[in-house]
mmCIF file of C-alpha atoms in Angstrom:
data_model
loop_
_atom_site.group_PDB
_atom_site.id
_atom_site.type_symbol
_atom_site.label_atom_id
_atom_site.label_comp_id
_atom_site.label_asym_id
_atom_site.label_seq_id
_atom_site.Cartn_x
_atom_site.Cartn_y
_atom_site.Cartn_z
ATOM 1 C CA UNK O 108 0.000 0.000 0.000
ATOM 2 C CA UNK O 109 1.123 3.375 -0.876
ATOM 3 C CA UNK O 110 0.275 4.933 2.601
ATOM 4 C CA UNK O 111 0.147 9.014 3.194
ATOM 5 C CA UNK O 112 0.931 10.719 6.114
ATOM 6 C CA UNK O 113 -1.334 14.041 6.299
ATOM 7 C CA UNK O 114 0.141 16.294 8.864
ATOM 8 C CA UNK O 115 -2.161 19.319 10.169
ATOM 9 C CA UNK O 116 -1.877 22.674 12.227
ATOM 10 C CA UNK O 117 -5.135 23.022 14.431
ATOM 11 C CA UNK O 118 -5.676 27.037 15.322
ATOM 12 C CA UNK O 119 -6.453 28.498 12.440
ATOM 13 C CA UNK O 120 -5.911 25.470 9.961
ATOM 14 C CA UNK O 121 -7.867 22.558 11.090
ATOM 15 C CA UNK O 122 -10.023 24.289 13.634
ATOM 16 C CA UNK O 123 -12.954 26.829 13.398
ATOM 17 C CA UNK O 124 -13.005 29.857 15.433
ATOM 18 C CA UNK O 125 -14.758 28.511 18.219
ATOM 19 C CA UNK O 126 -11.714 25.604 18.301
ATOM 20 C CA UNK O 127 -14.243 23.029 16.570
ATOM 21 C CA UNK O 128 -13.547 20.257 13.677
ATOM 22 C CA UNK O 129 -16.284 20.576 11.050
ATOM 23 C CA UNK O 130 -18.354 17.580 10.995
ATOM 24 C CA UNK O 131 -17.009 17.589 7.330
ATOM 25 C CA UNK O 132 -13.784 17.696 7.946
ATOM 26 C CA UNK O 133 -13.872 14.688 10.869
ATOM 27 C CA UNK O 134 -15.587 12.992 7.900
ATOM 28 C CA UNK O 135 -12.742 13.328 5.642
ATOM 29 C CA UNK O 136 -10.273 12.455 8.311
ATOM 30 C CA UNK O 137 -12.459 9.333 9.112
ATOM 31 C CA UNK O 138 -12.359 7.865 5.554
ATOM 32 C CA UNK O 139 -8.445 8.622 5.008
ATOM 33 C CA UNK O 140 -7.913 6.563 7.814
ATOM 34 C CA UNK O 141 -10.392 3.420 6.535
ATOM 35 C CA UNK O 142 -8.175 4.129 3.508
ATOM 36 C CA UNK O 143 -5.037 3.212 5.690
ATOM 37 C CA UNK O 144 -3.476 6.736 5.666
ATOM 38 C CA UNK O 145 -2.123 8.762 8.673
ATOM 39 C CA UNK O 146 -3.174 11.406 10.430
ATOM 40 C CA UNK O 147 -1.330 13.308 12.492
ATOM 41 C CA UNK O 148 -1.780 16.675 15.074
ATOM 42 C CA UNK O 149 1.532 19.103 14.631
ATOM 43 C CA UNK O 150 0.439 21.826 16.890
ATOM 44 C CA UNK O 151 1.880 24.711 19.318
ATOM 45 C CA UNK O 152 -0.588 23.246 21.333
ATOM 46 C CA UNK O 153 -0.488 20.735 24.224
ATOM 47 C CA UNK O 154 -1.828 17.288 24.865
ATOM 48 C CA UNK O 155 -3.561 18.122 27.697
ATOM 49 C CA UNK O 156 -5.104 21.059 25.393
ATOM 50 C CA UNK O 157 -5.885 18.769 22.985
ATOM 51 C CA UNK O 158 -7.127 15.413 23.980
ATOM 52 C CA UNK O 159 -11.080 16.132 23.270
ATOM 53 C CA UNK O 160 -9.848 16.809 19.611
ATOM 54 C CA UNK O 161 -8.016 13.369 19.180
ATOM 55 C CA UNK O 162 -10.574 11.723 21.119
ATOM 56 C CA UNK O 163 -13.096 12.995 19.181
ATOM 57 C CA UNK O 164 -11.565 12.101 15.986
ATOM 58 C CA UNK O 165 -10.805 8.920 17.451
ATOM 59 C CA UNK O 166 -7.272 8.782 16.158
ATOM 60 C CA UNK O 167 -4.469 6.526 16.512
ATOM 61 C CA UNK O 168 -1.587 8.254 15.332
ATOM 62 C CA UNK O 169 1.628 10.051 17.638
ATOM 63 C CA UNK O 170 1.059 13.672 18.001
ATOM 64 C CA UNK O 171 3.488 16.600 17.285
ATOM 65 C CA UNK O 172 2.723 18.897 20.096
ATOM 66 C CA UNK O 173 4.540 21.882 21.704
ATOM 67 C CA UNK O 174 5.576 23.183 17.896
ATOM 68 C CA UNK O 175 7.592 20.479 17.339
ATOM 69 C CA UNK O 176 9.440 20.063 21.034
ATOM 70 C CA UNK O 177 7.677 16.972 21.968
ATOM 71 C CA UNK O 178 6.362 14.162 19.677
ATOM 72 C CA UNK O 179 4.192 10.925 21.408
ATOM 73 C CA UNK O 180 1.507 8.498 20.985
ATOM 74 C CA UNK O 181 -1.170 8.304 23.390
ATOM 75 C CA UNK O 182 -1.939 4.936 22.595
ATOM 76 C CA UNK O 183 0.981 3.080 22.003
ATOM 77 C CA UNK O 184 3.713 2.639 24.933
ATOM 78 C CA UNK O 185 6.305 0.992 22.326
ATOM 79 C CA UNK O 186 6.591 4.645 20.570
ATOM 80 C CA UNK O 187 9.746 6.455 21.928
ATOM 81 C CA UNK O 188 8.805 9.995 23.154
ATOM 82 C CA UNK O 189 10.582 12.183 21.538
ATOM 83 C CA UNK O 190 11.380 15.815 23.460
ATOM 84 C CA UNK O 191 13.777 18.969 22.374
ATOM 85 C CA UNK O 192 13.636 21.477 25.793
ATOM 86 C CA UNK O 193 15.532 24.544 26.357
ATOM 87 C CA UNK O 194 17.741 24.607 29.894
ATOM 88 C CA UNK O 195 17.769 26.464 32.687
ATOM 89 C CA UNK O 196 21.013 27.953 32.155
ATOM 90 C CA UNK O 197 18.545 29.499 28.771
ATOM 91 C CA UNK O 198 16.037 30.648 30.981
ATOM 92 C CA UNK O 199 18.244 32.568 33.457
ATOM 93 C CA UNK O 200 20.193 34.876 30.561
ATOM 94 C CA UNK O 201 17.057 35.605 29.388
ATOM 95 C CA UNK O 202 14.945 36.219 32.744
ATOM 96 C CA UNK O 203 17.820 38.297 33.766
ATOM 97 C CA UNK O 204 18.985 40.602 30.948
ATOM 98 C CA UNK O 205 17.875 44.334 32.000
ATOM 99 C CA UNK O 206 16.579 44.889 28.584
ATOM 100 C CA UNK O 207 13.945 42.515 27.963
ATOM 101 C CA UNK O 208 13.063 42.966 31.192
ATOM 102 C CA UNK O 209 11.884 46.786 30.362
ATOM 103 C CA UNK O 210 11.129 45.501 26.630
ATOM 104 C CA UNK O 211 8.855 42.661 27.543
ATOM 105 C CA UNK O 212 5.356 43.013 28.920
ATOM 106 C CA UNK O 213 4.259 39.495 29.470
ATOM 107 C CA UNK O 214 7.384 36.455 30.166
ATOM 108 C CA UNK O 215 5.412 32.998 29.720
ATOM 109 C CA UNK O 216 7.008 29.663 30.530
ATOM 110 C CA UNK O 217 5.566 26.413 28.620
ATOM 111 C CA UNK O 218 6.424 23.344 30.708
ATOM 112 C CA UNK O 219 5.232 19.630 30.625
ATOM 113 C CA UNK O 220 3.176 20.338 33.896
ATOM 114 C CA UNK O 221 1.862 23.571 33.046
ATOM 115 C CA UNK O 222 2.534 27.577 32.336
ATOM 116 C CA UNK O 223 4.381 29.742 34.689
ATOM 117 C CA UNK O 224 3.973 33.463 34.082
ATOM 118 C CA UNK O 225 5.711 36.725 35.268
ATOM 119 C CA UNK O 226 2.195 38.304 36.417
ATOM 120 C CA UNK O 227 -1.168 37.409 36.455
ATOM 121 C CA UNK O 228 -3.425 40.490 34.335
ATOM 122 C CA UNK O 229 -6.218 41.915 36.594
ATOM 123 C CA UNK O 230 -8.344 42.786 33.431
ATOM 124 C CA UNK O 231 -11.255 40.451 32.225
ATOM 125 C CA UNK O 232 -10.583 41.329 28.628
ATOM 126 C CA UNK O 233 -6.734 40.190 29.121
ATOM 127 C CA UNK O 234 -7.444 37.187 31.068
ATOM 128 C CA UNK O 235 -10.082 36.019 28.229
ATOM 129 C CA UNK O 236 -7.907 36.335 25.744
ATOM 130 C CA UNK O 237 -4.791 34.655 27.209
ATOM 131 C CA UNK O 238 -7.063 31.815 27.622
ATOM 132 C CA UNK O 239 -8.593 32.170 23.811
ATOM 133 C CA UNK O 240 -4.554 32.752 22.289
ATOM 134 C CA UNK O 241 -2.545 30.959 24.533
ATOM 135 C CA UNK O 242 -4.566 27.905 25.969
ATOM 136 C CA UNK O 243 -3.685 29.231 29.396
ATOM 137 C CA UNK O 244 -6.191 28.791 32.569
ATOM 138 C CA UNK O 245 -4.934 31.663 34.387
ATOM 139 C CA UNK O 246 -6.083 29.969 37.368
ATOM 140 C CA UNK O 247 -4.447 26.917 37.179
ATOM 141 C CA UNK O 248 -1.098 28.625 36.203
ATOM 142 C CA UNK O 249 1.724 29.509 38.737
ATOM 143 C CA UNK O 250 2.888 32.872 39.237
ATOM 144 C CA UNK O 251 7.087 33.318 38.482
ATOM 145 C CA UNK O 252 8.686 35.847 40.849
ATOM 146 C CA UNK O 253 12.292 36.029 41.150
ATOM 147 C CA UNK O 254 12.454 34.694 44.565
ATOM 148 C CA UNK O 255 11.016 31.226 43.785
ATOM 149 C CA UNK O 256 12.764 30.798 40.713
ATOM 150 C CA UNK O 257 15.010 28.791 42.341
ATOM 151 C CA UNK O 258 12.161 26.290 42.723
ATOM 152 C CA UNK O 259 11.089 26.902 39.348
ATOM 153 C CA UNK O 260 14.089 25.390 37.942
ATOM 154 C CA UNK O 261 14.472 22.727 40.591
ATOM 155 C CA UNK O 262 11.335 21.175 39.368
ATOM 156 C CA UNK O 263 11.527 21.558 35.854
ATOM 157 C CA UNK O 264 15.137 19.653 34.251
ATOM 158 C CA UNK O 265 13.975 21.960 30.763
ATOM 159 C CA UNK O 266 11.345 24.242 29.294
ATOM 160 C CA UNK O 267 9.267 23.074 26.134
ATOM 161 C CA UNK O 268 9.013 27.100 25.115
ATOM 162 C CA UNK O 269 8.987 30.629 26.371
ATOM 163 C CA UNK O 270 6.904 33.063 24.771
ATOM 164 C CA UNK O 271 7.330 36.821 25.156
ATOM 165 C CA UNK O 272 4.500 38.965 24.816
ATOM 166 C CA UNK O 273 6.341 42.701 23.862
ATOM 167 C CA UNK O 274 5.166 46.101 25.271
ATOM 168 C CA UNK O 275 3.370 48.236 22.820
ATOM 169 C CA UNK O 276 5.350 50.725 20.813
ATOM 170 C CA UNK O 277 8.011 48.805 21.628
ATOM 171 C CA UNK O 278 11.273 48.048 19.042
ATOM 172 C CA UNK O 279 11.285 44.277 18.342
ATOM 173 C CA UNK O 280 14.829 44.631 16.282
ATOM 174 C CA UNK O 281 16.673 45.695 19.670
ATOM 175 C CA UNK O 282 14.417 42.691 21.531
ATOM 176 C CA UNK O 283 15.836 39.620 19.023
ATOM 177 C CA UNK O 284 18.901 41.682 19.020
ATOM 178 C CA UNK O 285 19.442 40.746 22.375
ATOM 179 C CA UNK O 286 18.119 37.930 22.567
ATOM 180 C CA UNK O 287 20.392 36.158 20.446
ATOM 181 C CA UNK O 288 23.391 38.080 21.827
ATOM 182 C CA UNK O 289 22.119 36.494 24.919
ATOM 183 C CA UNK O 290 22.334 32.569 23.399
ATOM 184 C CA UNK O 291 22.348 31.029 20.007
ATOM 185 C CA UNK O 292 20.891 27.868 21.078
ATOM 186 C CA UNK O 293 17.547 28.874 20.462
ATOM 187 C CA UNK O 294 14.678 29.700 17.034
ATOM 188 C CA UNK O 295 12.614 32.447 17.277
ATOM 189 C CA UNK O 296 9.178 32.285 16.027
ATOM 190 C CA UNK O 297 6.720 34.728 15.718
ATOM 191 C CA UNK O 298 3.072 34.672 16.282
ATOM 192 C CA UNK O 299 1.326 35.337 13.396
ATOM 193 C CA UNK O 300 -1.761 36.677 15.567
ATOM 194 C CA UNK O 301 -1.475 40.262 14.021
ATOM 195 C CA UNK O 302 -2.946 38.662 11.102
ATOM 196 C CA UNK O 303 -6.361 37.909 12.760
ATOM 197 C CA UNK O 304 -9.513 39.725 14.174
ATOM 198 C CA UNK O 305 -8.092 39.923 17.635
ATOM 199 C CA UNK O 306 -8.854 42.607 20.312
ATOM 200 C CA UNK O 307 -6.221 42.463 22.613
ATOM 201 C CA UNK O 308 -2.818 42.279 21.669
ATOM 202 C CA UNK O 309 -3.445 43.166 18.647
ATOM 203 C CA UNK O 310 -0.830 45.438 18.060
ATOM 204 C CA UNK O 311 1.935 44.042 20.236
ATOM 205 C CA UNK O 312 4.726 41.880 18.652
ATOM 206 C CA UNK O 313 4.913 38.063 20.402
ATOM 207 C CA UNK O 314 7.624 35.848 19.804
ATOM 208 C CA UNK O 315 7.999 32.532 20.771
ATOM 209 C CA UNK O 316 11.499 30.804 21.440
ATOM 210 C CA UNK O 317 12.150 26.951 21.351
ATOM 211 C CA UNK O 318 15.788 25.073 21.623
ATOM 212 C CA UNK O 319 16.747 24.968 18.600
ATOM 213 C CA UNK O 320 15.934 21.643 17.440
ATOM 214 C CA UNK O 321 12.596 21.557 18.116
ATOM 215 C CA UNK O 322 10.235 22.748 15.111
ATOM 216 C CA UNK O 323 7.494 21.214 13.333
ATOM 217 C CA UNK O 324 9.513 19.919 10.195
ATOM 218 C CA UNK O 325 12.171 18.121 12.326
ATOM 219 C CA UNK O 326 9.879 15.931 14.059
ATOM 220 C CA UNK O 327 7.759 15.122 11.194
ATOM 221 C CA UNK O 328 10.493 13.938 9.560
ATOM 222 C CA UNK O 329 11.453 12.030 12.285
ATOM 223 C CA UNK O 330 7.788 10.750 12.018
ATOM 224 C CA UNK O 331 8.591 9.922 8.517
ATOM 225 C CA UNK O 332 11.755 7.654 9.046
ATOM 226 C CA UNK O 333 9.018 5.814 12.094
ATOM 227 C CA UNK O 334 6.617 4.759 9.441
ATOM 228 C CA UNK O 335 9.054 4.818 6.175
ATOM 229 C CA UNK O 336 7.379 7.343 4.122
ATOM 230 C CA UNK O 337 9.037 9.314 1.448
ATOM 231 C CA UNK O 338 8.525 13.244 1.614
ATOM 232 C CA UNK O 339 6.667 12.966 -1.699
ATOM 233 C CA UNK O 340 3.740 10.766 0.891
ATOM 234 C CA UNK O 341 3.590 13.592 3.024
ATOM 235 C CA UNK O 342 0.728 16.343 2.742
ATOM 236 C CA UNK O 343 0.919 19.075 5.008
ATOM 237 C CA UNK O 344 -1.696 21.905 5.937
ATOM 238 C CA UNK O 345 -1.289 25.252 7.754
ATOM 239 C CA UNK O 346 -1.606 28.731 8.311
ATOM 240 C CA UNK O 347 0.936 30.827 10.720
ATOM 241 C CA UNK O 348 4.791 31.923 10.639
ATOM 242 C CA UNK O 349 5.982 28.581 12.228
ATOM 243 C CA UNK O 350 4.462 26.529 9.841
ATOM 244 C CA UNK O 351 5.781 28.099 6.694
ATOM 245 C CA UNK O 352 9.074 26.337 6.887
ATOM 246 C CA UNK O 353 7.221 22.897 6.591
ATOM 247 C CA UNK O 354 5.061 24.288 3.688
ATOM 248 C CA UNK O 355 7.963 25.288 2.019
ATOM 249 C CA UNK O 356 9.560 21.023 2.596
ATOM 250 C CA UNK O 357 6.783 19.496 0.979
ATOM 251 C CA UNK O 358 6.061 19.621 -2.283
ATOM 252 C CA UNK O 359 2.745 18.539 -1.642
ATOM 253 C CA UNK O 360 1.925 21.509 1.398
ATOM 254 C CA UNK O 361 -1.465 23.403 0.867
ATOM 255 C CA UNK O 362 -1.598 26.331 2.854
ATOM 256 C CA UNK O 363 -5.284 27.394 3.671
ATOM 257 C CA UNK O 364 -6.823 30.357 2.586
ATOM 258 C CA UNK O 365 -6.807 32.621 5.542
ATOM 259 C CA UNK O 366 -2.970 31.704 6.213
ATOM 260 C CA UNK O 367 -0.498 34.272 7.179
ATOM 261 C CA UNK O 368 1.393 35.655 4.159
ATOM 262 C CA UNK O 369 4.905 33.922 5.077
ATOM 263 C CA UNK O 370 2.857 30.355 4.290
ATOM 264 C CA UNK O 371 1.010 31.674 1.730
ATOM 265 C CA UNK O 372 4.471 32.364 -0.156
ATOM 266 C CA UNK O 373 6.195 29.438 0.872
ATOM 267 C CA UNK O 374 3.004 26.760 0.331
ATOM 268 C CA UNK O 375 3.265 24.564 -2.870
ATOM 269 C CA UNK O 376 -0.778 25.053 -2.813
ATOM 270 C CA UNK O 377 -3.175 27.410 -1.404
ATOM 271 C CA UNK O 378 -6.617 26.027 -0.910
ATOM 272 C CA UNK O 379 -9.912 28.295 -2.064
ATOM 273 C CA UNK O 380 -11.324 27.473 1.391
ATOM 274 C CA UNK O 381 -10.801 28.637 5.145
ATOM 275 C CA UNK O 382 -10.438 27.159 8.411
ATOM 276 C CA UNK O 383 -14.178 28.473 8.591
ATOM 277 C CA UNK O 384 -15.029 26.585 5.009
ATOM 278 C CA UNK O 385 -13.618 23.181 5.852
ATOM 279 C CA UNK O 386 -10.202 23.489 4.004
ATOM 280 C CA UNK O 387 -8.165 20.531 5.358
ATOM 281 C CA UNK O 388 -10.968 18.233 4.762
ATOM 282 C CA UNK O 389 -12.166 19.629 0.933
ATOM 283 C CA UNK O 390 -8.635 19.037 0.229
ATOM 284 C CA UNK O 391 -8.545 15.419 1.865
ATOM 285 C CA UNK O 392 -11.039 14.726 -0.344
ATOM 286 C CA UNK O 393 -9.612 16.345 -3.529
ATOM 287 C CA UNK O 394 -6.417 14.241 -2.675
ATOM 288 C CA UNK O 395 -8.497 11.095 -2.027
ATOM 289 C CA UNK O 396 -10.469 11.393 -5.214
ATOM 290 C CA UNK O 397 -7.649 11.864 -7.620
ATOM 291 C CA UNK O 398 -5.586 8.914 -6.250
ATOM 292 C CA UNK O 399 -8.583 6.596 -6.709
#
């Protein structure tokens, strides 16, 4: 059997606004797996954030979460996690250079038990939309201060991520300036959120930084050399900044329609559809029908 592996973003990509799959869509996905195809979650997302989706979709496949930093299968204990962090000895030059300090409004720490976070907003609006953007239950999430950082990175042997949320007005060129003066283990990403109907943060600049070799297209190739399948097996959707290098890898990559315009330019394919329309799973089909 000539067996695909179709790789998806979720936010913006596979998901609706309200953070649904389209009854068309799970449809599509259902029948590519009866066909004996993959599919496989590569989000920025979490398990824990994610586990109605797979659920729902009843899916048996590894997931790519974290933007690439961790890669597992829920189902199968024989898979080999696979995990790229960033150390503490990362998080300390960054936590304590003076200027991202001034430069950077919100410091948020991704970890395999949870978010830590330099302060908690007092604002409704803020708090809504840090749980709408960033997955985060503000309530559930533990407050960093420098005097229990010391217990911070105690518990934690590595961070998955740290995203940076910078002040308005604010020059991002002297911010990833010194960031990578500050270590060159590390990719910067950043949030294509600008690009969408959002009302807070709108106008702010947020970056996200990973060790270096975690990213979406390293562990789906890793994925690849698991199951054996050439890149030419591989289909890939998406829509933001940090999926445009995988878009650009795959000659068979469809960006969606509403996609940022760094994966618009570097998709082989743009779908006529949205997230909102059903992209992923019109173009399922469309690849479905015209290998039959």
């Amino acid at each position: 059997m000539n067996q695909k592996l179709f790789c998806s973003d979720l936010d913006g990509t596979l998901l609706t606004r309200d953070k649904t799959v389209p009854k068309s869509v799970a449809s599509s996905i259902k029948k590519l797996q009866q066909e004996g195809h993959l599919f496989v979650f590569v989000t920025g997302r979490s398990f824990s954030e994610i586990k109605n989706i797979y659920n729902e979709l009843k899916l048996n496949t590894p997931i790519i979460a974290d933007n690439g930093a961790r890669m597992f299968h829920p189902n199968d204990k024989h898979f080999l996690p696979y995990q790229q962090t960033m150390t503490n000895v990362m998080f300390y030059k960054l936590w304590n250079n003076n200027l991202l300090q001034d430069e950077v409004e919100y410091f948020i720490i991704k970890t395999d038990k949870g978010y830590y976070i330099n302060k908690i907003p007092t604002s409704p609006v803020v708090i809504k939309r840090f749980e709408e953007i960033f997955h985060i239950n503000l309530e559930k999430s533990k407050d960093v201060k420098k005097e229990v950082l010391i217990k911070f990175t105690d518990r934690h042997s590595g961070m998955l991520s740290i995203i940076l949320i910078i002040k308005k007005g604010h020059d991002i060129v002297n911010v990833v300036r010194e960031i990578k003066s500050v270590t060159h283990n590390i990719s910067i990403t950043r949030w294509s959120i600008n690009n969408r109907d959002d009302s807070h943060f709108k106008n702010q600049t947020i970056l996200e930084l990973n060790n270096r070799s975690a990213n979406k297209l390293a562990a789906i190739m890793t994925l690849q050399d698991y199951y054996d399948i050439p890149d030419n097996n591989v289909h890939y959707f998406g829509d933001g900044e940090n999926d445009a290098p995988v878009l650009k890898h795959y000659s068979n990559s469809i960006a969606v329609k509403n996609a940022c315009y760094a994966s618009l330019i570097s998709a082989h394919h743009i779908s006529k559809f949205t997230n909102e329309e059903g992209a992923v799973g019109k173009e399922i089909d469309n690849i479905l029908d015209w290998e039959s």
